[in-house]
CSV table of C-alpha atoms in Angstrom, one decimal:
chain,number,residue,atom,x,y,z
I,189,UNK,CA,90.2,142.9,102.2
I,190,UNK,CA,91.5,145.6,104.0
I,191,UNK,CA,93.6,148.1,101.6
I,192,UNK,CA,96.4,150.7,101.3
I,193,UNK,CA,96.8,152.7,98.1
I,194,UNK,CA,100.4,154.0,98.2
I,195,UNK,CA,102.3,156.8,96.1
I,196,UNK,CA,103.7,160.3,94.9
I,197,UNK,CA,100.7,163.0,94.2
I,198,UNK,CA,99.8,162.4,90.4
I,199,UNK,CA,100.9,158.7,90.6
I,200,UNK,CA,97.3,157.5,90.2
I,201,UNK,CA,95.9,156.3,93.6
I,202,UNK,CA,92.4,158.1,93.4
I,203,UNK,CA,91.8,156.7,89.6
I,204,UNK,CA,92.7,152.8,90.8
I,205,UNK,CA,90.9,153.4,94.4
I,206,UNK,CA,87.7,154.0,92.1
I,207,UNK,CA,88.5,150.5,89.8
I,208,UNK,CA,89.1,148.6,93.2
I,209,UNK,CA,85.8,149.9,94.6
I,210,UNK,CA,84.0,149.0,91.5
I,211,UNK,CA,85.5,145.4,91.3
I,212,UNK,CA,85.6,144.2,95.0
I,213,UNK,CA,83.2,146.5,96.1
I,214,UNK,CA,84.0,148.0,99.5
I,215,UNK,CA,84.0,152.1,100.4
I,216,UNK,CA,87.2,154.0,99.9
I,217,UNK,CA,87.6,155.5,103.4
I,218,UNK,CA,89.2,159.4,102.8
I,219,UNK,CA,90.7,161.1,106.1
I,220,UNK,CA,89.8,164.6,104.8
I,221,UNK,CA,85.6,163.4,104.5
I,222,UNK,CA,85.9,161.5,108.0
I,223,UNK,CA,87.2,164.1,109.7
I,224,UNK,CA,84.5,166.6,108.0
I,225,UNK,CA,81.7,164.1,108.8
I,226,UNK,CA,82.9,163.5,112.5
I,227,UNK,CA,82.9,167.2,113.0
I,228,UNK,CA,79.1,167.6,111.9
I,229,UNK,CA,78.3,164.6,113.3
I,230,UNK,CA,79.4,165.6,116.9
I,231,UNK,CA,81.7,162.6,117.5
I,232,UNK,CA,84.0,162.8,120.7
I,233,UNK,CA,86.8,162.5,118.2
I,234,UNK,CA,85.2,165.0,115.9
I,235,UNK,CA,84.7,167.5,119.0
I,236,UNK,CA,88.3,166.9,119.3
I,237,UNK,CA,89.3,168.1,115.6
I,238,UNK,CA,86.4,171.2,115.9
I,239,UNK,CA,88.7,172.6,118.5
I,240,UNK,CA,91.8,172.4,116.3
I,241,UNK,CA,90.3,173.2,113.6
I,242,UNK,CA,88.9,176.2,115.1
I,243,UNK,CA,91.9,177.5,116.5
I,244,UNK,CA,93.9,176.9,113.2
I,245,UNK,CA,95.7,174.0,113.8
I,246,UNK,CA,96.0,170.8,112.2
I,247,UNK,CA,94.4,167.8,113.9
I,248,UNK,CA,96.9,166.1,115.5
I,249,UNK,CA,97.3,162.0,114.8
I,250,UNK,CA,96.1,161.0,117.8
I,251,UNK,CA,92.5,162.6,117.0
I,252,UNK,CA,92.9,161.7,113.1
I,253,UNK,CA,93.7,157.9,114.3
I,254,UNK,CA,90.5,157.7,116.8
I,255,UNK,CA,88.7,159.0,113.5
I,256,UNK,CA,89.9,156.2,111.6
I,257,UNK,CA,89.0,153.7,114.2
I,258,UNK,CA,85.5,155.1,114.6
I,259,UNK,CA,85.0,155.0,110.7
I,260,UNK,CA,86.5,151.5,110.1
I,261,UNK,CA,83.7,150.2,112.5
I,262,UNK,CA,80.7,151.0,110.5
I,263,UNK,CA,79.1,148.4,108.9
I,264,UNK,CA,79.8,149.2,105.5
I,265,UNK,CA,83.3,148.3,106.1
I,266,UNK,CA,83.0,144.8,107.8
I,267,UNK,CA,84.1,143.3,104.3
I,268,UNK,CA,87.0,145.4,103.5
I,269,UNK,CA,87.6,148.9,102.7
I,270,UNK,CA,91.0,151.1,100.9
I,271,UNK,CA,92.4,154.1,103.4
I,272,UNK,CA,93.2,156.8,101.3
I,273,UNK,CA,95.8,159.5,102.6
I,274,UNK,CA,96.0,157.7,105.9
I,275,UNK,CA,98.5,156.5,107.0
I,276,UNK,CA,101.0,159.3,105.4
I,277,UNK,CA,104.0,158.7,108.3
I,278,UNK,CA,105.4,155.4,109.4
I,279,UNK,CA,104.7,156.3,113.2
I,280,UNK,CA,100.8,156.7,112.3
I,281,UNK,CA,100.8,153.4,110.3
I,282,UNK,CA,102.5,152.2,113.8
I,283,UNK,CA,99.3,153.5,115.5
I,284,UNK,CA,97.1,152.0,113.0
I,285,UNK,CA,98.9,148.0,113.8
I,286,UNK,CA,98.8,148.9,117.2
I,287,UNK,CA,95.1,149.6,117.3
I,288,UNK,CA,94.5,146.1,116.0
I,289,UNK,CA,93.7,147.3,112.5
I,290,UNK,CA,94.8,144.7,109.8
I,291,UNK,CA,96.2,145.6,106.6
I,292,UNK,CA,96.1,143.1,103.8
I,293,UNK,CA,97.6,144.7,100.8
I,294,UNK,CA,99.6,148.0,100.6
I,295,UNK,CA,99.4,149.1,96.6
I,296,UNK,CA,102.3,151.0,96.0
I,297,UNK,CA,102.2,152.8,92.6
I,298,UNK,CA,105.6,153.9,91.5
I,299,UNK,CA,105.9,157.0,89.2
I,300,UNK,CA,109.0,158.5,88.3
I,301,UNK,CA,109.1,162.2,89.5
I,302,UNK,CA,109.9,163.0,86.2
I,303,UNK,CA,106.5,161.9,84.9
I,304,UNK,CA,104.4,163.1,88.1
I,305,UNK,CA,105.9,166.4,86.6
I,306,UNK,CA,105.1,166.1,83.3
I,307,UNK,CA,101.7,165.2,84.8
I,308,UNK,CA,100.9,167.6,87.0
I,309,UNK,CA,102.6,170.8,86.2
I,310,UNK,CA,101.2,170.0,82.3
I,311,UNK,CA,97.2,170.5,83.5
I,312,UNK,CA,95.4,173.7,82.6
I,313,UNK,CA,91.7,174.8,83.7
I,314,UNK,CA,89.4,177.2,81.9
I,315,UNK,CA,89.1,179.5,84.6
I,316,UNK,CA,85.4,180.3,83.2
I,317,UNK,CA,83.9,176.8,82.7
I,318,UNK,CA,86.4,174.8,84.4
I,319,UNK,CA,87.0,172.5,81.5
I,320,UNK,CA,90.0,170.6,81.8
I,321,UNK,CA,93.3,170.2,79.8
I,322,UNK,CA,96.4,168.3,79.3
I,323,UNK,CA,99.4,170.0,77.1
I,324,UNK,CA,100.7,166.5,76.6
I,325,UNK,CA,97.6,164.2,76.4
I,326,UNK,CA,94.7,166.6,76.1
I,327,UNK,CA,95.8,169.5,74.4
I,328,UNK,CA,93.5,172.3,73.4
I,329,UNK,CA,92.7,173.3,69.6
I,330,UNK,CA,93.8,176.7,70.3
I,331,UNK,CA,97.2,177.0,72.7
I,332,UNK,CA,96.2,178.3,76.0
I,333,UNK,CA,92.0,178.9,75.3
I,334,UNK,CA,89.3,176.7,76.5
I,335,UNK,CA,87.6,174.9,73.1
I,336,UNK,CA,83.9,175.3,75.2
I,337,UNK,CA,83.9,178.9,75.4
I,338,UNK,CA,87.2,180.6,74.9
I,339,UNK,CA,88.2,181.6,77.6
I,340,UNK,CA,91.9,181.7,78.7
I,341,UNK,CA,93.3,178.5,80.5
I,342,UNK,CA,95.0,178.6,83.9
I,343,UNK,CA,97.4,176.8,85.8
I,344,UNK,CA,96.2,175.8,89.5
I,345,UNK,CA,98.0,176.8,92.4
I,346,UNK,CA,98.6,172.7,92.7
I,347,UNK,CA,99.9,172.3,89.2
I,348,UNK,CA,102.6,174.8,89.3
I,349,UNK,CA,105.6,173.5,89.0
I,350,UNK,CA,107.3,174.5,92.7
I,351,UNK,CA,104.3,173.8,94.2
I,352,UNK,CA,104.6,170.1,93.0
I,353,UNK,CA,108.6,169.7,93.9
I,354,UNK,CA,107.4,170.8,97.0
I,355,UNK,CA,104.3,167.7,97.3
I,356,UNK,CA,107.1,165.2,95.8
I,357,UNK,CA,110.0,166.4,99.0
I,358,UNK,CA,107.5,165.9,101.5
I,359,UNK,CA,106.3,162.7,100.0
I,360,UNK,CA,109.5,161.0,99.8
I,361,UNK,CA,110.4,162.4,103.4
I,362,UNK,CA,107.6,161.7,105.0
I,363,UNK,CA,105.3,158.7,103.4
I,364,UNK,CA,108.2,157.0,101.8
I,365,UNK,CA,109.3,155.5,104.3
I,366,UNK,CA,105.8,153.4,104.7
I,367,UNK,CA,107.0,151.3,102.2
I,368,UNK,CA,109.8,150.0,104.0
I,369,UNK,CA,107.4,149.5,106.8
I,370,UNK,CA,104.8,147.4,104.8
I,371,UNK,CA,107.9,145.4,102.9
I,372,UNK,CA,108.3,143.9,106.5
I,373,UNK,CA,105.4,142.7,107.3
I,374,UNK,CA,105.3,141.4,103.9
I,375,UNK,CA,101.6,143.2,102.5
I,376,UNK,CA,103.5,145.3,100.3
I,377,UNK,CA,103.2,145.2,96.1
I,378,UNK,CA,104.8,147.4,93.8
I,379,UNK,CA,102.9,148.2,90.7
I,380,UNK,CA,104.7,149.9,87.7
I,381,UNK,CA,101.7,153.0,87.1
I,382,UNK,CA,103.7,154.3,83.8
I,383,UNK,CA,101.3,152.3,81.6
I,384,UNK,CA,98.2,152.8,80.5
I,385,UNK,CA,95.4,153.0,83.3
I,386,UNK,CA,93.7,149.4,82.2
I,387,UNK,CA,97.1,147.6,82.9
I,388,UNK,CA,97.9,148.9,86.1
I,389,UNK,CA,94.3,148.3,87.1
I,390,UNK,CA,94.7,144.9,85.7
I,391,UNK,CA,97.9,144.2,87.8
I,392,UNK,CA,96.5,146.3,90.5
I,393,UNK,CA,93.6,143.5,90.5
I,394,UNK,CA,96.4,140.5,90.4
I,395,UNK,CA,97.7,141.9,93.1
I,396,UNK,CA,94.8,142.2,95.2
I,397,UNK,CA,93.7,138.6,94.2
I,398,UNK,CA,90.6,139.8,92.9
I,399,UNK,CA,91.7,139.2,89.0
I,400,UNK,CA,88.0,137.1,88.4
I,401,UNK,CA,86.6,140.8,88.9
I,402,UNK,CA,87.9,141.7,85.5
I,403,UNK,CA,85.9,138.8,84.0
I,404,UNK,CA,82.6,138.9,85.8
């Protein structure tokens, strides 16, 4: 079962990449940890990304793709695995299809913006500990001071609200579009993430095919 977790930062991809791990269990494959392990490993694709890397560039698709390929080939993958921040453009899901990788399901997770904001720009760090907070859901006793050790909370560069418009433009610009791509080949499913995490994991499941999971 070869997966694709789709949408917006915040929507909730990495909490149901975990649940689909633990249910149908195959390896969540990220592009940021296979380009890192290339890299130390020495790979011909992962000499490739050193050099960009080293001269301050981003790795280009072509090398990122390559990557990909190598990874999906370990053995660890031969029943299935979920791509997680690949592809993020239509023309390298095009690359993936026309390196003969399958996908089965694409798992779109659809968030308002409004509630990725709420989400995101809502989180608050104790920039001692590094407990975390929630204004909304996980509020501390005491406005803006860590309940562990009192130290004042912080917002992260990520969390701050311009910083998050910013994420959303370039998602519906750039990654968007994949769902139209997906639609077509007819592996896409749209999965309502506003509810609580269980039901979207349970419909995430249905999806998938792999509902029996939830009862073993």
């Amino acid at each position: 079962m070869n997966i694709i977790l789709l949408g917006a930062p915040g929507a909730g991809k990495g909490t149901q990449a975990e649940k689909i791990c633990e249910y149908c269990h195959i390896p969540q494959i990220s592009t940021g940890n296979i380009i890192r392990a290339a890299m130390k490993n020495g790979t011909d694709a992962g000499k490739k990304a050193q050099e960009f890397v080293n001269a301050g560039k981003l790795v280009p698709d072509a090398v990122v793709i390559e990557m990909v390929n190598e990874r999906l080939k370990q053995d660890d993958c031969k029943n299935g695995f979920i791509l997680d921040g690949f592809p993020r453009t239509v023309p390298q899901a095009q690359a993936l299809k026309e390196m003969g990788v399958e996908i089965d399901h694409v798992i779109d997770i659809e968030v308002p913006d409004e509630t990725i904001m709420q989400r995101m720009t809502g989180r608050r760090v104790c920039g001692d500990c590094g407990a975390t907070y929630h204004m909304v859901y996980n509020p501390p006793k005491v406005e803006n001071v860590c309940d562990k050790c009192g130290h004042e909370l912080i917002i992260r560069k990520d969390d701050h609200p311009d910083t998050v418009k910013d994420r959303l433009q370039v998602y519906h610009e750039q990654t968007e579009p994949l769902k139209g791509f997906y639609e077509n080949l007819g592996v896409l499913y749209v999965i309502e993430g506003t509810r609580a995490v269980e039901e979207v994991t349970k419909d995430t499941l249905n999806a998938l095919g792999a509902q029996s999971a939830l009862e073993g």
